[in-house]
Structure formats: structure tokens, C-alpha cells
């Protein structure tokens, strides 16, 4: 089925038109709900005034949508108008349910794929589901692979924590990651839709994203607490990624706090730093979500 902007919209097209604004409103609502009890004065007091911090923060915040844009630019020839959609996809996954961003982005791509090839904002695909699925699976696989490599170096450190993180729990979590990744690889002929060359490109970009995001996070932390050796921040970011991906580890935030104290020390100000970063991310999510809502309401995104 082909549709142009001059043709009347079907019910399905009208529904898709409102998905973006509704997702943006949900992002703002959920993020605002987390503000209850937040000490804004304490957060802003800890935020560095250095322009370098903000440059690194913006780079880290936009790392995921930027890599996604590069990927889908190659796969679909996605137009610049797709970048805000990828930002909304990223924030949806961060603030709302996991993979809610992929669902939203699929609806966005479906709208763009129904446009004529010469229309502004059209993308070169009539079946966006396969590419979105492959990119999401490869993102998880690369994350699992990095986690497994990190685990081989970090287990001795995690084992020292007396926080309910037993060796059995760790190894069971690792086994789940390993088995799930192996199953996908064994069934890759049935799971993946993209050509091999595109899969290699997507996997490479996801690896760059994972490693780059960890490095940028370490740089941000070091700018806030420059007295702590940078190598400690790199250790902490890698362990943060490791802990966040272990599926059977309860109380991940508590475990990570224990790791941070073990590596950096109680007198370093690590707890206020983590609270500041968490609060700052929520503030930015609300601000960006508000901009997206405004752009939807003002009709800045061209309708399909």
C-alpha cells in the first residue's frame, strides 16, 4: 500500500501519527514522577561549571542515538528527521519499559516507509521490522560479549563483596548470558534478516558504542572528582556495565554502590556523585522530552 501526504489518512495512519506525542508525554510524566523528594539544590551544587564536563555529558547522552543514526543511515538512508526519533527511542528505553523505544521507532519507520521515494523524509525500506530487530539483538549480543570478557577480569573483585552476591548467583547469571548468546548465534540464519556485511557493520558500531560510552562516563566522573585516579573510574564503569547486565543479580544499585566504595573509598564523595549524575539524567530526560512534545504539538515533524 502506498500513501502520499495528499491522500486522506487511514485509521491506522492516524493512530501512528499520535504514537510519537504519546510516547513523549509518557517520558515526561514518568521522569517527573521520579522528581519527588529530589534535592535539586544539592544536585546543582555538585555539577561542575566546566564547559568540558558538559561537552562530555552531551557526547555520552547522545552516544546511543548517534550510533543508531549512523547504522540506520547505512541501512535505510534515514533522513536527518530520524535523529529526534532515535533520541525518543533512547529515552523511552531508559525511562519507560525496556524495548519500548524499539516499538516506537518501528511505528515511526512504518510511517516513513509508506511515503513515496521522492517524498521528504522517506526511508528506503518497506519492512522496517527486520532491521530494527537485528540491531536490537546485536546490541544485546555485543553487550553480553563485553560483559563476559569483563567478568573474567572482575570476578575476584566482586567476590570480595559481602552483599548477597554469591559466587553461585554470579555464575548462574553468566551462564544465562552465555547460553542465550550461543542460542542466537546457532540460530543466526533464522534469527537475522540483514545481509552478513550489514550485520558486521552493525556489530562493530555497537562495540564502539559500548566501549565509548564507558570511557565517556569515566571521563565525566573524573571531571567531578579529579583527585581520584582515572584508572579507578575506568574500573568502575566497566564493573557498572557488568553488574547492570547480570540477569539474576538482585539489588543491582546496592551491589554497584558497594563496588564503588570498595574501589574508590568512602571518603571520596562517590555517593553524592552518583546521586548527582542520576538526578542530572532525569532533569535532561524531562527537558528533552518536553522539547519533543512541543515539536509534536507545533507540527514540526512532517506528517506521513
Tab-separated table of C-alpha atoms in Angstrom:
chain	number	residue	atom	x	y	z
A	1	UNK	CA	0.000	0.000	0.000
A	2	UNK	CA	1.331	3.421	-0.896
A	3	UNK	CA	0.209	6.725	0.548
A	4	UNK	CA	1.142	10.351	-0.049
A	5	UNK	CA	0.571	13.419	2.050
A	6	UNK	CA	-2.170	14.456	-0.360
A	7	UNK	CA	-4.233	11.334	0.281
A	8	UNK	CA	-6.636	11.045	3.221
A	9	UNK	CA	-5.203	9.190	6.171
A	10	UNK	CA	-6.493	5.772	7.107
A	11	UNK	CA	-7.335	4.938	10.731
A	12	UNK	CA	-4.007	3.128	11.108
A	13	UNK	CA	-2.051	6.113	9.813
A	14	UNK	CA	-3.924	8.426	12.180
A	15	UNK	CA	-3.080	6.175	15.119
A	16	UNK	CA	0.596	6.041	14.128
A	17	UNK	CA	0.613	9.835	13.928
A	18	UNK	CA	-0.146	10.081	17.653
A	19	UNK	CA	2.321	7.466	18.846
A	20	UNK	CA	5.226	9.952	18.980
A	21	UNK	CA	3.449	12.622	21.058
A	22	UNK	CA	2.041	9.999	23.435
A	23	UNK	CA	5.477	8.457	23.967
A	24	UNK	CA	6.956	11.900	24.641
A	25	UNK	CA	4.213	12.697	27.165
A	26	UNK	CA	4.790	9.345	28.882
A	27	UNK	CA	8.530	10.072	29.111
A	28	UNK	CA	7.908	13.458	30.712
A	29	UNK	CA	5.297	12.061	33.100
A	30	UNK	CA	7.418	9.138	34.323
A	31	UNK	CA	10.527	11.311	34.657
A	32	UNK	CA	8.640	14.000	36.596
A	33	UNK	CA	7.303	11.323	38.922
A	34	UNK	CA	10.862	10.436	39.914
A	35	UNK	CA	11.472	14.039	40.984
A	36	UNK	CA	9.532	13.587	44.182
A	37	UNK	CA	11.887	14.108	47.088
A	38	UNK	CA	14.783	15.106	44.855
A	39	UNK	CA	17.102	17.728	46.344
A	40	UNK	CA	17.729	19.967	43.327
A	41	UNK	CA	19.994	22.352	45.211
A	42	UNK	CA	22.293	19.511	46.173
A	43	UNK	CA	22.383	18.223	42.606
A	44	UNK	CA	23.263	21.579	41.072
A	45	UNK	CA	25.829	22.281	43.777
A	46	UNK	CA	27.765	19.205	42.660
A	47	UNK	CA	27.514	19.823	38.908
A	48	UNK	CA	30.845	21.155	37.591
A	49	UNK	CA	30.780	24.526	35.834
A	50	UNK	CA	33.491	23.416	33.418
A	51	UNK	CA	32.369	23.525	29.749
A	52	UNK	CA	34.374	20.330	29.226
A	53	UNK	CA	32.066	18.440	31.586
A	54	UNK	CA	29.006	19.498	29.604
A	55	UNK	CA	30.644	18.625	26.304
A	56	UNK	CA	31.419	15.137	27.578
A	57	UNK	CA	27.949	14.828	29.109
A	58	UNK	CA	26.241	15.703	25.815
A	59	UNK	CA	28.509	13.289	23.932
A	60	UNK	CA	27.700	10.481	26.370
A	61	UNK	CA	23.977	11.271	26.348
A	62	UNK	CA	23.768	11.259	22.554
A	63	UNK	CA	26.096	8.289	22.002
A	64	UNK	CA	23.274	5.758	21.585
A	65	UNK	CA	21.083	7.791	19.180
A	66	UNK	CA	24.162	8.896	17.218
A	67	UNK	CA	25.325	5.323	16.657
A	68	UNK	CA	21.766	4.304	15.793
A	69	UNK	CA	21.580	7.126	13.272
A	70	UNK	CA	24.832	6.004	11.622
A	71	UNK	CA	23.508	2.439	11.466
A	72	UNK	CA	20.100	3.263	10.013
A	73	UNK	CA	21.610	5.844	7.701
A	74	UNK	CA	23.506	2.987	6.092
A	75	UNK	CA	20.606	0.525	6.172
A	76	UNK	CA	17.782	2.811	5.105
A	77	UNK	CA	19.247	6.160	4.101
A	78	UNK	CA	17.393	7.596	7.090
A	79	UNK	CA	16.923	11.391	6.791
A	80	UNK	CA	18.074	13.932	9.433
A	81	UNK	CA	14.473	13.993	10.704
A	82	UNK	CA	15.134	10.490	12.015
A	83	UNK	CA	17.585	11.673	14.664
A	84	UNK	CA	14.904	13.103	17.015
A	85	UNK	CA	13.011	9.829	16.606
A	86	UNK	CA	16.127	7.921	17.684
A	87	UNK	CA	16.553	10.242	20.676
A	88	UNK	CA	12.966	9.456	21.669
A	89	UNK	CA	13.721	5.750	21.194
A	90	UNK	CA	16.738	6.013	23.504
A	91	UNK	CA	14.900	7.901	26.256
A	92	UNK	CA	11.917	5.549	26.044
A	93	UNK	CA	14.175	2.586	26.758
A	94	UNK	CA	15.816	4.476	29.638
A	95	UNK	CA	12.686	5.854	31.309
A	96	UNK	CA	9.836	3.587	30.211
A	97	UNK	CA	9.788	-0.172	29.680
A	98	UNK	CA	12.692	-1.967	28.058
A	99	UNK	CA	12.425	-2.104	24.254
A	100	UNK	CA	9.528	0.370	24.297
A	101	UNK	CA	11.819	2.578	22.227
A	102	UNK	CA	12.093	-0.084	19.533
A	103	UNK	CA	8.300	-0.310	19.384
A	104	UNK	CA	8.016	3.440	18.952
A	105	UNK	CA	10.769	3.552	16.337
A	106	UNK	CA	9.057	0.790	14.387
A	107	UNK	CA	5.884	2.880	14.186
A	108	UNK	CA	7.953	5.873	13.065
A	109	UNK	CA	9.669	3.809	10.367
A	110	UNK	CA	6.348	2.338	9.203
A	111	UNK	CA	5.036	5.841	8.587
A	112	UNK	CA	8.140	6.876	6.689
A	113	UNK	CA	8.234	3.683	4.634
A	114	UNK	CA	4.764	4.378	3.205
A	115	UNK	CA	5.890	7.665	1.648
A	116	UNK	CA	6.850	7.858	-1.995
A	117	UNK	CA	10.590	7.527	-2.602
A	118	UNK	CA	10.872	11.165	-3.641
A	119	UNK	CA	8.998	12.473	-0.604
A	120	UNK	CA	10.921	14.354	2.076
A	121	UNK	CA	11.665	12.073	4.984
A	122	UNK	CA	11.011	8.785	3.180
A	123	UNK	CA	13.225	5.801	4.029
A	124	UNK	CA	14.440	3.039	1.758
A	125	UNK	CA	12.503	0.134	3.214
A	126	UNK	CA	9.030	-1.278	3.140
A	127	UNK	CA	9.640	-3.730	6.009
A	128	UNK	CA	11.468	-1.980	8.873
A	129	UNK	CA	10.826	-4.698	11.469
A	130	UNK	CA	13.707	-6.953	10.389
A	131	UNK	CA	16.393	-4.278	10.634
A	132	UNK	CA	15.159	-2.934	13.984
A	133	UNK	CA	15.055	-6.482	15.353
A	134	UNK	CA	18.569	-7.280	14.135
A	135	UNK	CA	20.030	-4.057	15.548
A	136	UNK	CA	18.420	-4.696	18.940
A	137	UNK	CA	19.628	-8.316	19.058
A	138	UNK	CA	23.165	-7.366	18.044
A	139	UNK	CA	23.201	-4.628	20.685
A	140	UNK	CA	22.330	-7.219	23.321
A	141	UNK	CA	24.851	-9.737	21.962
A	142	UNK	CA	27.705	-7.219	21.938
A	143	UNK	CA	26.778	-6.097	25.432
A	144	UNK	CA	26.765	-9.719	26.596
A	145	UNK	CA	30.139	-10.369	24.957
A	146	UNK	CA	31.729	-7.345	26.627
A	147	UNK	CA	30.161	-8.405	29.926
A	148	UNK	CA	31.623	-11.906	29.660
A	149	UNK	CA	35.098	-10.561	28.913
A	150	UNK	CA	34.850	-8.120	31.811
A	151	UNK	CA	33.662	-10.857	34.140
A	152	UNK	CA	36.850	-12.835	33.574
A	153	UNK	CA	38.821	-9.870	34.949
A	154	UNK	CA	36.369	-8.625	37.594
A	155	UNK	CA	35.229	-11.770	39.372
A	156	UNK	CA	37.901	-11.615	42.066
A	157	UNK	CA	36.785	-8.080	42.951
A	158	UNK	CA	33.067	-8.894	43.006
A	159	UNK	CA	33.712	-11.978	45.134
A	160	UNK	CA	35.060	-9.751	47.920
A	161	UNK	CA	31.713	-8.001	48.369
A	162	UNK	CA	29.626	-9.313	51.235
A	163	UNK	CA	26.318	-8.045	49.843
A	164	UNK	CA	24.362	-11.149	48.956
A	165	UNK	CA	26.203	-11.554	45.682
A	166	UNK	CA	27.277	-15.168	45.942
A	167	UNK	CA	29.511	-16.986	43.528
A	168	UNK	CA	26.611	-19.255	42.578
A	169	UNK	CA	24.453	-16.257	41.650
A	170	UNK	CA	27.251	-14.758	39.574
A	171	UNK	CA	27.985	-17.939	37.672
A	172	UNK	CA	24.292	-18.660	37.084
A	173	UNK	CA	23.844	-15.145	35.680
A	174	UNK	CA	26.869	-15.579	33.450
A	175	UNK	CA	25.515	-18.938	32.279
A	176	UNK	CA	22.218	-17.300	31.287
A	177	UNK	CA	24.073	-14.650	29.282
A	178	UNK	CA	26.302	-17.241	27.642
A	179	UNK	CA	23.539	-19.701	26.758
A	180	UNK	CA	21.207	-17.014	25.397
A	181	UNK	CA	24.003	-15.596	23.246
A	182	UNK	CA	25.006	-19.041	21.967
A	183	UNK	CA	21.406	-19.884	21.063
A	184	UNK	CA	21.121	-16.708	18.994
A	185	UNK	CA	24.415	-17.410	17.238
A	186	UNK	CA	23.468	-21.025	16.483
A	187	UNK	CA	20.138	-19.909	15.042
A	188	UNK	CA	21.514	-16.782	13.377
A	189	UNK	CA	20.373	-17.974	9.963
A	190	UNK	CA	16.777	-17.886	11.151
A	191	UNK	CA	17.075	-15.001	13.600
A	192	UNK	CA	18.764	-12.320	11.498
A	193	UNK	CA	17.303	-10.699	8.409
A	194	UNK	CA	20.140	-8.391	7.323
A	195	UNK	CA	22.976	-9.441	4.988
A	196	UNK	CA	26.237	-10.559	6.591
A	197	UNK	CA	28.050	-7.359	5.616
A	198	UNK	CA	25.419	-5.206	7.311
A	199	UNK	CA	25.461	-7.408	10.419
A	200	UNK	CA	29.233	-6.963	10.729
A	201	UNK	CA	28.856	-3.199	10.375
A	202	UNK	CA	26.094	-3.037	12.991
A	203	UNK	CA	28.068	-5.215	15.424
A	204	UNK	CA	31.163	-3.059	15.010
A	205	UNK	CA	29.211	0.129	15.663
A	206	UNK	CA	27.596	-1.377	18.749
A	207	UNK	CA	31.003	-2.375	20.109
A	208	UNK	CA	32.272	1.171	19.559
A	209	UNK	CA	29.204	2.491	21.377
A	210	UNK	CA	29.609	0.228	24.408
A	211	UNK	CA	33.304	0.970	24.850
A	212	UNK	CA	32.942	4.659	24.002
A	213	UNK	CA	30.057	5.188	26.429
A	214	UNK	CA	32.031	3.551	29.243
A	215	UNK	CA	35.027	5.785	28.559
A	216	UNK	CA	32.922	8.963	28.410
A	217	UNK	CA	31.253	8.062	31.697
A	218	UNK	CA	34.648	7.592	33.337
A	219	UNK	CA	35.780	10.971	31.991
A	220	UNK	CA	32.655	12.642	33.424
A	221	UNK	CA	33.197	11.148	36.848
A	222	UNK	CA	36.859	12.158	36.811
A	223	UNK	CA	35.904	15.762	35.998
A	224	UNK	CA	33.677	15.852	39.091
A	225	UNK	CA	36.211	14.151	41.387
A	226	UNK	CA	39.617	14.818	39.786
A	227	UNK	CA	41.538	13.665	42.876
A	228	UNK	CA	40.574	10.037	42.183
A	229	UNK	CA	42.948	8.311	39.714
A	230	UNK	CA	41.362	7.875	36.293
A	231	UNK	CA	42.117	4.154	36.229
A	232	UNK	CA	39.702	3.732	39.152
A	233	UNK	CA	36.922	5.367	37.164
A	234	UNK	CA	37.573	3.070	34.210
A	235	UNK	CA	37.388	0.076	36.525
A	236	UNK	CA	34.156	1.394	37.969
A	237	UNK	CA	32.481	1.983	34.602
A	238	UNK	CA	33.338	-1.488	33.374
A	239	UNK	CA	32.040	-3.044	36.577
A	240	UNK	CA	28.898	-0.928	36.308
A	241	UNK	CA	28.231	-2.365	32.863
A	242	UNK	CA	28.949	-5.847	34.132
A	243	UNK	CA	26.596	-5.617	37.117
A	244	UNK	CA	23.806	-3.977	35.113
A	245	UNK	CA	23.716	-6.886	32.637
A	246	UNK	CA	23.765	-9.792	35.086
A	247	UNK	CA	20.154	-11.035	34.903
A	248	UNK	CA	19.864	-12.892	38.223
A	249	UNK	CA	21.640	-10.385	40.480
A	250	UNK	CA	19.170	-8.637	42.813
A	251	UNK	CA	19.618	-5.089	44.116
A	252	UNK	CA	21.990	-4.041	41.334
A	253	UNK	CA	22.201	-0.477	42.658
A	254	UNK	CA	23.233	-1.720	46.094
A	255	UNK	CA	25.857	-4.014	44.605
A	256	UNK	CA	27.231	-1.219	42.431
A	257	UNK	CA	27.396	1.138	45.413
A	258	UNK	CA	29.408	-1.483	47.258
A	259	UNK	CA	31.774	-1.862	44.311
A	260	UNK	CA	32.204	1.911	44.115
A	261	UNK	CA	33.098	2.191	47.793
A	262	UNK	CA	35.461	-0.765	47.538
A	263	UNK	CA	37.343	0.733	44.573
A	264	UNK	CA	37.224	4.471	45.254
A	265	UNK	CA	36.827	4.636	49.030
A	266	UNK	CA	34.227	6.061	51.401
A	267	UNK	CA	35.939	9.435	51.772
A	268	UNK	CA	35.962	10.232	48.064
A	269	UNK	CA	32.421	11.601	47.776
A	270	UNK	CA	31.308	8.777	45.498
A	271	UNK	CA	27.755	8.591	46.905
A	272	UNK	CA	26.921	12.278	46.246
A	273	UNK	CA	28.465	11.933	42.797
A	274	UNK	CA	26.203	9.026	41.848
A	275	UNK	CA	23.158	10.843	43.209
A	276	UNK	CA	24.068	13.951	41.216
A	277	UNK	CA	24.515	12.027	37.961
A	278	UNK	CA	21.215	10.181	38.421
A	279	UNK	CA	19.351	13.414	39.141
A	280	UNK	CA	21.003	15.236	36.255
A	281	UNK	CA	19.981	12.494	33.815
A	282	UNK	CA	16.359	12.715	34.930
A	283	UNK	CA	16.385	16.504	34.520
A	284	UNK	CA	17.753	16.178	30.992
A	285	UNK	CA	15.226	13.449	30.140
A	286	UNK	CA	12.399	15.799	31.189
A	287	UNK	CA	13.871	18.712	29.237
A	288	UNK	CA	14.416	16.700	26.053
A	289	UNK	CA	11.022	15.031	26.398
A	290	UNK	CA	9.412	18.461	26.757
A	291	UNK	CA	11.111	19.660	23.578
A	292	UNK	CA	9.857	16.588	21.722
A	293	UNK	CA	6.311	17.153	22.964
A	294	UNK	CA	6.471	20.801	21.878
A	295	UNK	CA	7.759	19.850	18.433
A	296	UNK	CA	4.926	17.350	18.027
A	297	UNK	CA	2.277	19.843	19.110
A	298	UNK	CA	3.694	22.550	16.874
A	299	UNK	CA	3.729	20.175	13.934
A	300	UNK	CA	7.467	20.409	13.354
A	301	UNK	CA	7.599	16.736	12.414
A	302	UNK	CA	6.161	16.354	8.937
A	303	UNK	CA	3.159	14.063	8.991
A	304	UNK	CA	3.050	10.944	6.890
